[in-house]
PDB file of C-alpha atoms in Angstrom:
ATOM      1  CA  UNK A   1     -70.273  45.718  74.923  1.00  0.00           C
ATOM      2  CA  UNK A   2     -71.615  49.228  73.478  1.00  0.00           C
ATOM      3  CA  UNK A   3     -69.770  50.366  70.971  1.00  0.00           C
ATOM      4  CA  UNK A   4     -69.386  54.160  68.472  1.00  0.00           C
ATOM      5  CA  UNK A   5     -70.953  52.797  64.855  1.00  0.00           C
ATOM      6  CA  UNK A   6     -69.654  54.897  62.448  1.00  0.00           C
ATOM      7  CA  UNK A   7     -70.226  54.022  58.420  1.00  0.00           C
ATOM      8  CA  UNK A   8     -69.424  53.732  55.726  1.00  0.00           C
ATOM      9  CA  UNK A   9     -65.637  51.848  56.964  1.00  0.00           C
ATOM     10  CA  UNK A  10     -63.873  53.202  53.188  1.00  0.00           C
ATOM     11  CA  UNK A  11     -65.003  55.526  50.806  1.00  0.00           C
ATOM     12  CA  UNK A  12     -63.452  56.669  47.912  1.00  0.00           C
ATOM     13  CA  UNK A  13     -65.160  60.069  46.040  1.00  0.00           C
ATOM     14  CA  UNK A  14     -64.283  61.531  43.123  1.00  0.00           C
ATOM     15  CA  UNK A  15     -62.544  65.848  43.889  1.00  0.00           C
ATOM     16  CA  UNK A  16     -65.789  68.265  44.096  1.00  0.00           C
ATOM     17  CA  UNK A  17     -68.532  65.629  44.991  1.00  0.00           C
ATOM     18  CA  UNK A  18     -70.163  65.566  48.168  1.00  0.00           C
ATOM     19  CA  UNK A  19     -69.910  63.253  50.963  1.00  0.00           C
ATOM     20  CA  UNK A  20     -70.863  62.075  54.184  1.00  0.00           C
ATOM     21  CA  UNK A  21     -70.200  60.182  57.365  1.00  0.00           C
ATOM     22  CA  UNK A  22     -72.380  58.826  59.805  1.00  0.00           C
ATOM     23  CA  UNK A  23     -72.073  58.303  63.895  1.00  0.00           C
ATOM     24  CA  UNK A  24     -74.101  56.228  66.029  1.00  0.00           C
ATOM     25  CA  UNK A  25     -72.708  56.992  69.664  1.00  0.00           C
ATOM     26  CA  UNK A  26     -72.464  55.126  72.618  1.00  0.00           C
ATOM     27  CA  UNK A  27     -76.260  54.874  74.310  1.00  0.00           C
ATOM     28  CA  UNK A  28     -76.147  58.264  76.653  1.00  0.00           C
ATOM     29  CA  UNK A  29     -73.068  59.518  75.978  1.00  0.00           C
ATOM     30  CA  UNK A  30     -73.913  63.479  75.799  1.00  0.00           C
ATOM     31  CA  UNK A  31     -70.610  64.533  73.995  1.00  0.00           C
ATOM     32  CA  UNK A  32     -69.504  63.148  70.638  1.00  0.00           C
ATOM     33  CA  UNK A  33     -66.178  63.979  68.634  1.00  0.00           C
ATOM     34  CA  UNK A  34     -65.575  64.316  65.225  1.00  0.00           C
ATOM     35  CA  UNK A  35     -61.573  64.077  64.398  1.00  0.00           C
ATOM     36  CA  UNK A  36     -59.576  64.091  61.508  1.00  0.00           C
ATOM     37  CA  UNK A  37     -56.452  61.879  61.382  1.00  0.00           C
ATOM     38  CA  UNK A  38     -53.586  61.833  58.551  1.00  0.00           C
ATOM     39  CA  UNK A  39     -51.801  59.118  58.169  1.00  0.00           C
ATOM     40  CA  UNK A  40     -48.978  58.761  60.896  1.00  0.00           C
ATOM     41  CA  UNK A  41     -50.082  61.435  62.725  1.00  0.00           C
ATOM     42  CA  UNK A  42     -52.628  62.272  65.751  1.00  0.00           C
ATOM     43  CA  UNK A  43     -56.216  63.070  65.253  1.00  0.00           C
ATOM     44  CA  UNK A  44     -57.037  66.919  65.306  1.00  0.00           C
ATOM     45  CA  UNK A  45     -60.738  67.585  66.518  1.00  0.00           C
ATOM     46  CA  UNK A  46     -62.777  68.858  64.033  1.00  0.00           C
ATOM     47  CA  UNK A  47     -66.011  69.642  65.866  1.00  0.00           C
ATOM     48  CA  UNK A  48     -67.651  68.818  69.169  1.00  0.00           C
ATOM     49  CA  UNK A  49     -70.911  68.363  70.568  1.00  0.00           C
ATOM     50  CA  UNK A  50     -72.537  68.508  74.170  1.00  0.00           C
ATOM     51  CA  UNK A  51     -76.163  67.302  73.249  1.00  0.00           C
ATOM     52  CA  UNK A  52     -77.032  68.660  70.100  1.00  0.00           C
ATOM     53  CA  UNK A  53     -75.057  71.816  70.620  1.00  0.00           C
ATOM     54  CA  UNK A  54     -72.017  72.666  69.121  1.00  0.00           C
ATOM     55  CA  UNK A  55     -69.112  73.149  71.982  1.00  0.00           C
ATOM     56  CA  UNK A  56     -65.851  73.888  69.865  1.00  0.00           C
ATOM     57  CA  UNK A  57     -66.236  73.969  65.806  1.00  0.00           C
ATOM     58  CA  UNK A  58     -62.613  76.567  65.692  1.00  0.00           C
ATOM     59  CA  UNK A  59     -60.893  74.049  63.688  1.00  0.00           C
ATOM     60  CA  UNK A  60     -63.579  73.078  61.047  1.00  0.00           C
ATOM     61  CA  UNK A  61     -63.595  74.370  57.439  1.00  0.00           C
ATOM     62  CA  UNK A  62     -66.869  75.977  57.378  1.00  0.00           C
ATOM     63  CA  UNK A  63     -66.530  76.556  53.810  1.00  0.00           C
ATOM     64  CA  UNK A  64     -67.059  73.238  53.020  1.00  0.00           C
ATOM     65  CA  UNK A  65     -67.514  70.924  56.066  1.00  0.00           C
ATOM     66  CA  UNK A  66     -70.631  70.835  58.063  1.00  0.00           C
ATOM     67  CA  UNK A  67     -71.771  68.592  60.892  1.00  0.00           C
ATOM     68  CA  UNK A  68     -75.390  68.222  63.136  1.00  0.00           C
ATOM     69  CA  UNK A  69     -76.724  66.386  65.815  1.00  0.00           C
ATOM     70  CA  UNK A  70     -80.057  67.278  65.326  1.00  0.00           C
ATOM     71  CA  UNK A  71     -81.349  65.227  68.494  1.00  0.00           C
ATOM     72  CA  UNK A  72     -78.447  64.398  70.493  1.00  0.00           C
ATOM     73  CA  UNK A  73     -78.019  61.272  69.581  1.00  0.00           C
ATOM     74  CA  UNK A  74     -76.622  60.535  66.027  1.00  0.00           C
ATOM     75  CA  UNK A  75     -74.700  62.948  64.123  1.00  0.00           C
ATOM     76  CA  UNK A  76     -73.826  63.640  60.469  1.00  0.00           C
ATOM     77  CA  UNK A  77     -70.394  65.314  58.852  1.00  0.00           C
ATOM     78  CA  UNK A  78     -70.601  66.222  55.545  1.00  0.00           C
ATOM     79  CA  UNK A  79     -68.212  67.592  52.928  1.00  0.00           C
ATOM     80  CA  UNK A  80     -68.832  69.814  50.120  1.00  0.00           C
ATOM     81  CA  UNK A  81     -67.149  70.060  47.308  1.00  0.00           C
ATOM     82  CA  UNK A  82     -64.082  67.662  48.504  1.00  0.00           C
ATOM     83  CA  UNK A  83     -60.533  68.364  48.228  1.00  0.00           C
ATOM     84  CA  UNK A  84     -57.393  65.832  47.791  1.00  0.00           C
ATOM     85  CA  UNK A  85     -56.226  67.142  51.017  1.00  0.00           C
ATOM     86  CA  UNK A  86     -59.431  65.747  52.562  1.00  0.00           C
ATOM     87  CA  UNK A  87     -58.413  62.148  52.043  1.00  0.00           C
ATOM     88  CA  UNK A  88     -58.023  61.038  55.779  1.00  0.00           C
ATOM     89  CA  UNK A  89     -59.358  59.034  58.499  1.00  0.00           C
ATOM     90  CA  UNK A  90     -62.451  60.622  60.332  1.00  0.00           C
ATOM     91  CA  UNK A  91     -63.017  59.129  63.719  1.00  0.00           C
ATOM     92  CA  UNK A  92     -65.981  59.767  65.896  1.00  0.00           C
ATOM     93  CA  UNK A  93     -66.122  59.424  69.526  1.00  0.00           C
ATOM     94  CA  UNK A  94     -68.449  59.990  72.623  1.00  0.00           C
ATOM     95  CA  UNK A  95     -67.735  60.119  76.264  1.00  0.00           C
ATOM     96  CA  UNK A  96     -70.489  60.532  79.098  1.00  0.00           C
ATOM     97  CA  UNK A  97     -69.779  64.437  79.608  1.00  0.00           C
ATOM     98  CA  UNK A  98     -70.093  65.677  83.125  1.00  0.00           C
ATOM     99  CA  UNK A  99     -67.035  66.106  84.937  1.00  0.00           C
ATOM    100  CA  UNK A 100     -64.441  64.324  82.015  1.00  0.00           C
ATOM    101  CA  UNK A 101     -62.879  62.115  84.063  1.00  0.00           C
ATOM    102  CA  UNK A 102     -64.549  59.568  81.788  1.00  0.00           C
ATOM    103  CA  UNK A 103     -62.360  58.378  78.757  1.00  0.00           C
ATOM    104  CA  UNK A 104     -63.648  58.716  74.895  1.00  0.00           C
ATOM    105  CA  UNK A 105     -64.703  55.898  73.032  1.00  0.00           C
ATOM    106  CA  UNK A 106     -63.821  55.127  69.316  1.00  0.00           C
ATOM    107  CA  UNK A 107     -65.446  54.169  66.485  1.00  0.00           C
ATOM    108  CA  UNK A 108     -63.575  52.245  63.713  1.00  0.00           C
ATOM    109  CA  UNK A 109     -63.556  55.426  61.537  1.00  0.00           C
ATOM    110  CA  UNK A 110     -64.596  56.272  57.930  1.00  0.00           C
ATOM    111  CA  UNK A 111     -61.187  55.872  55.738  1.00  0.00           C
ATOM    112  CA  UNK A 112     -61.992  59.092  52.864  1.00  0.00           C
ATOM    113  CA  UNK A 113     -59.619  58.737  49.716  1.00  0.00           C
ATOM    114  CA  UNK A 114     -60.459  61.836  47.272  1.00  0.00           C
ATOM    115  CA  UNK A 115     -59.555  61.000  43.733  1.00  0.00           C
TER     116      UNK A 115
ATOM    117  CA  UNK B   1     -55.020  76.466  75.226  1.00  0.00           C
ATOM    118  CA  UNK B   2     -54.048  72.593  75.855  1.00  0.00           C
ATOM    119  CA  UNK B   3     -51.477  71.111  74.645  1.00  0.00           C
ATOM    120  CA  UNK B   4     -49.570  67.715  74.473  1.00  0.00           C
ATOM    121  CA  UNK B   5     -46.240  66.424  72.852  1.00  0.00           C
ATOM    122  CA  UNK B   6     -44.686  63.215  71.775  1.00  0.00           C
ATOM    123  CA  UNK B   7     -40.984  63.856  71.338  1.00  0.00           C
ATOM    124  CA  UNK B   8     -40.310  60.596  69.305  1.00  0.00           C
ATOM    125  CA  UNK B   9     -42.085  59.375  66.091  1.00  0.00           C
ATOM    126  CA  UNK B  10     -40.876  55.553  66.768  1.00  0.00           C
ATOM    127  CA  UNK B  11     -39.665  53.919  69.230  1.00  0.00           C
ATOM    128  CA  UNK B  12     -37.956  50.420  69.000  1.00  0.00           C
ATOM    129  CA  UNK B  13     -37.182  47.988  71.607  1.00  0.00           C
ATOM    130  CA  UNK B  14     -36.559  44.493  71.279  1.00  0.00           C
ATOM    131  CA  UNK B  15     -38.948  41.507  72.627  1.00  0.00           C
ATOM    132  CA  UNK B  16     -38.392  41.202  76.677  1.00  0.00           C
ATOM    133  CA  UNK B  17     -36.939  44.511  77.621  1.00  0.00           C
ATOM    134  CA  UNK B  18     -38.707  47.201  78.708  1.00  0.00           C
ATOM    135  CA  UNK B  19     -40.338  50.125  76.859  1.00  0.00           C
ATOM    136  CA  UNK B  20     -41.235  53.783  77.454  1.00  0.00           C
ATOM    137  CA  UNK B  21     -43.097  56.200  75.501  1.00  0.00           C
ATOM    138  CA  UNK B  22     -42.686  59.561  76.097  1.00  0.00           C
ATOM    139  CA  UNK B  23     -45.087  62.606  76.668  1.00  0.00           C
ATOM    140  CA  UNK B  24     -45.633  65.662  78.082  1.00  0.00           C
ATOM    141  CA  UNK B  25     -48.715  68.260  78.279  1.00  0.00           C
ATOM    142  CA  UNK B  26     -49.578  72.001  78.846  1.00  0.00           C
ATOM    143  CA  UNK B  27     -53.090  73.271  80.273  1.00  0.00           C
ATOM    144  CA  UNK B  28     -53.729  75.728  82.382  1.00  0.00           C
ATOM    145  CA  UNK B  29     -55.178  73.865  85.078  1.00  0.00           C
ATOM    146  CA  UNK B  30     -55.371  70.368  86.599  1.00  0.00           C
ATOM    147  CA  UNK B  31     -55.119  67.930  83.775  1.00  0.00           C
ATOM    148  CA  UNK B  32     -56.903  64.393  82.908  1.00  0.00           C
ATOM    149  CA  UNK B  33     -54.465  62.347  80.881  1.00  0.00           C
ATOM    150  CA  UNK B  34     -55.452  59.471  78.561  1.00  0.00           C
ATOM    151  CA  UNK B  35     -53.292  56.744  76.481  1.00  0.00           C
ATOM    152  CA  UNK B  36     -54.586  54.908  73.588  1.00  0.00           C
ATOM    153  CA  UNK B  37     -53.228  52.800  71.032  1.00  0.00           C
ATOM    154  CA  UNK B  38     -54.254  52.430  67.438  1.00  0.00           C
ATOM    155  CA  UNK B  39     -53.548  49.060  64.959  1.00  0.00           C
ATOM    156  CA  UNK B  40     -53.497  50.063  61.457  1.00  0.00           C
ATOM    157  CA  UNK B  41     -57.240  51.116  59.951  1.00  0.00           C
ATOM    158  CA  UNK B  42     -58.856  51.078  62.951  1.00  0.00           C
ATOM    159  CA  UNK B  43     -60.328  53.475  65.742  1.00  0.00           C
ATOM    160  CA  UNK B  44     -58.082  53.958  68.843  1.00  0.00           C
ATOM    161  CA  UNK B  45     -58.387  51.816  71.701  1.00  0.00           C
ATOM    162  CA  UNK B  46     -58.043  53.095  75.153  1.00  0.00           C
ATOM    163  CA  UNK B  47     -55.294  52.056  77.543  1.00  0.00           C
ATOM    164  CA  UNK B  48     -55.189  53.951  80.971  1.00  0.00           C
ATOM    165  CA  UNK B  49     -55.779  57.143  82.160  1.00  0.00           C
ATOM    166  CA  UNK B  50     -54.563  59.499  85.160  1.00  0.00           C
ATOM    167  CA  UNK B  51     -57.428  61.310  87.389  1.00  0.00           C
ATOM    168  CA  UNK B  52     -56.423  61.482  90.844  1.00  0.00           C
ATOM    169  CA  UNK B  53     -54.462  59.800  93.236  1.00  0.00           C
ATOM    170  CA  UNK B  54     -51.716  57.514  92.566  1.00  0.00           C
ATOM    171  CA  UNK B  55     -49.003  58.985  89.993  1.00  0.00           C
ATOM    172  CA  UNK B  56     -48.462  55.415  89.004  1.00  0.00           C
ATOM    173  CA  UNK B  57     -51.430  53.927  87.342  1.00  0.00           C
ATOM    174  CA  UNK B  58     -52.230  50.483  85.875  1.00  0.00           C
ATOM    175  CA  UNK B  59     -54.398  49.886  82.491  1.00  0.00           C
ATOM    176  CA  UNK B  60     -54.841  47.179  80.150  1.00  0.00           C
ATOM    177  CA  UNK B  61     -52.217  44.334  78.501  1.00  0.00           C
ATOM    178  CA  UNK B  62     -49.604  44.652  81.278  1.00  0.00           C
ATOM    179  CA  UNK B  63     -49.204  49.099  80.981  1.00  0.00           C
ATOM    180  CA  UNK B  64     -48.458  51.790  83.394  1.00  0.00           C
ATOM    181  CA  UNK B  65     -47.833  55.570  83.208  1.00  0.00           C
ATOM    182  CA  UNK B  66     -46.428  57.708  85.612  1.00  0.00           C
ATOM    183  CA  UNK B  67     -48.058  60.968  86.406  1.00  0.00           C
ATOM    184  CA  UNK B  68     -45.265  63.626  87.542  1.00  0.00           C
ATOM    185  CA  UNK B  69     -46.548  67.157  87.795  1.00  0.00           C
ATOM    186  CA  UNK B  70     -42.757  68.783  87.874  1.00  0.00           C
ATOM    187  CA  UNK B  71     -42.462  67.456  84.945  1.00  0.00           C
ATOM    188  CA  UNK B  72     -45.675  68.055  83.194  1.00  0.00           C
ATOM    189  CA  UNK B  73     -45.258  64.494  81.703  1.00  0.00           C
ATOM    190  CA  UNK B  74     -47.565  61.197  81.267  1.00  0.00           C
ATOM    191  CA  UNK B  75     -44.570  58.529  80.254  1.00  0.00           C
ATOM    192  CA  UNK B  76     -46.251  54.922  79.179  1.00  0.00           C
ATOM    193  CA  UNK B  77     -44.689  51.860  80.039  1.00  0.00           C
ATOM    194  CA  UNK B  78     -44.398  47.923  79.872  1.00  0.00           C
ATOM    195  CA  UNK B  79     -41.706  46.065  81.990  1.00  0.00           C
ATOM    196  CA  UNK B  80     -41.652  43.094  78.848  1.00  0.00           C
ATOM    197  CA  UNK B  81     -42.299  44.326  75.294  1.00  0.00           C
ATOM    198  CA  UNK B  82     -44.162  42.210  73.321  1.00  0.00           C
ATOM    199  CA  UNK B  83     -43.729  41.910  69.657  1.00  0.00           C
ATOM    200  CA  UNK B  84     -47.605  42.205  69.534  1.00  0.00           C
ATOM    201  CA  UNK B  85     -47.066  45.577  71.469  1.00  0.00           C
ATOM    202  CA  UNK B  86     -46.124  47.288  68.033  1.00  0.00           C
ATOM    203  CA  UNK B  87     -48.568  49.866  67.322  1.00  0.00           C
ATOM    204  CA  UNK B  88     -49.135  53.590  67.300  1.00  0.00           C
ATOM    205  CA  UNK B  89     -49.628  55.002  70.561  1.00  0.00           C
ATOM    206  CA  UNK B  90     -50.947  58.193  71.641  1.00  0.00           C
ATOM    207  CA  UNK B  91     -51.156  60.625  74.663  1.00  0.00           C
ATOM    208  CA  UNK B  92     -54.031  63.100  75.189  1.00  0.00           C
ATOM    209  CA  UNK B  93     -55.367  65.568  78.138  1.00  0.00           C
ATOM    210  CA  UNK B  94     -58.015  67.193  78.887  1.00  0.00           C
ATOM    211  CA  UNK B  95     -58.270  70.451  81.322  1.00  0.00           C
ATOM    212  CA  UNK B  96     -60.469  69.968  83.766  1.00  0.00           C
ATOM    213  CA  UNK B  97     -61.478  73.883  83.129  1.00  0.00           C
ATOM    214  CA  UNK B  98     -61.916  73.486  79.760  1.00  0.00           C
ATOM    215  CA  UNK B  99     -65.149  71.212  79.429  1.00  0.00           C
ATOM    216  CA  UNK B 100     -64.737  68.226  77.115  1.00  0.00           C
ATOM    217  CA  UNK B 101     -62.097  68.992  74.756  1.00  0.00           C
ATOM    218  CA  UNK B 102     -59.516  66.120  74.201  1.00  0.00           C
ATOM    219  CA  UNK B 103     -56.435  66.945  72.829  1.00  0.00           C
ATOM    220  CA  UNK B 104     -54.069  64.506  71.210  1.00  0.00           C
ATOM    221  CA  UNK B 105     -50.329  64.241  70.707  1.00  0.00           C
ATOM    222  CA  UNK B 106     -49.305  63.128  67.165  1.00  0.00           C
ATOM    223  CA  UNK B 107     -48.053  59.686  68.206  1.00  0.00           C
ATOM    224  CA  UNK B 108     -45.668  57.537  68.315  1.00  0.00           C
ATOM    225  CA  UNK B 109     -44.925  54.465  67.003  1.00  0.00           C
ATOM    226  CA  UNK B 110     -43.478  51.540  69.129  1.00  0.00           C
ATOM    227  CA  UNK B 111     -41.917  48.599  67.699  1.00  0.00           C
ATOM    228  CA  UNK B 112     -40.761  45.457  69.261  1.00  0.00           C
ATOM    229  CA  UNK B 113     -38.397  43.311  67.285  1.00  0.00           C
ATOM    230  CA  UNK B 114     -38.318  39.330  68.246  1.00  0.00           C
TER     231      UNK B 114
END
């Protein structure tokens, strides 16, 4: 069964270092998700892409988060410098696109802890 | 904008009896509505979803949710909790008009006590 590969699982970084998060989406799947999720509460979208454009980025920090899909396919988030407050779960998902009667798929998610 | 609500942070039901989870959604136009449950430190894992059609609709390990368009509400339920039920569940929509954007609720957490 095709799954969203997303790596590294955990990763702990130390406050103002860089990191970054990697999505391998479902074969075909022209829209991928990048979501934020705090503990015990619902995942907020981040950024998403149609392709290897950018659809909605409104809730992304630009000041220090960044993501690409450079070919449609895979995509990269990145933060620099990190913050505490960026210790979360980021989940990545894809769908097909088209009309969106198609549910998203889930990776396992990259658990962040900023230290 | 879309929107979506989950009125209760937990819900607790004991083994056998029956369990709802509550939710209810704003977007301007017709809505797609989606359920998925998450088990600690992983992704979440999709349940059912409402399209078209039936208001009543059937997804995976034994749940239902009932569409009602009054009530702008997506309520998910099991006739027989299980204590394997106990999870974090959440509700999300999409407007139909609005492309691709999911929107989630911020959960709720069901659990089922033997």
């Amino acid at each position: 069964e095709a799954e969203v590969a997303q790596s590294p699982r955990y990763k702990i970084t130390e406050k103002s270092q860089a990191v970054a998060f990697w999505c391998d989406p479902i074969s075909g799947h022209a829209t991928l998700y990048w979501y934020r999720q705090i503990l015990g509460q619902g995942p907020e979208l981040l950024v998403q892409f149609q392709d290897e454009s950018v659809v909605d980025d409104s809730q992304l920090p630009k000041d220090r988060f960044s993501a690409e899909r450079l070919k449609g396919v895979d995509s990269t988030l990145k933060i620099q410098p990190a913050e505490l407050g960026d210790s979360a779960m980021y989940l990545c998902a894809s769908s097909p696109g088209g009309a969106g009667d198609t549910e998203a798929f889930f990776g396992q998610g990259t658990r962040l802890t900023v230290v | 904008a879309q929107s979506v609500a989950q009125p209760e942070d937990q819900v607790n039901v004991a083994e056998g009896n029956p369990l709802t989870v509550k939710c209810t959604y704003s977007v301007s136009g017709n809505p797609y509505l989606f359920w998925y449950v998450q088990y600690p430190n992983r992704g979440l894992q999709f349940l059912l979803k409402y399209i078209t059609g039936d208001n009543l609709v059937k997804g995976s390990y034994g749940f239902e949710a009932e569409f009602n368009k009054s009530q702008t509400s997506f309520h998910l339920k099991k006739p027989s909790a299980l204590v394997s039920d106990s999870a974090l569940y959440f509700c999300a929509v999409r407007d139909i008009n609005a492309g691709n954007m999911l929107t989630f609720g911020g959960g709720t957490r069901l659990m089922v006590k033997p």
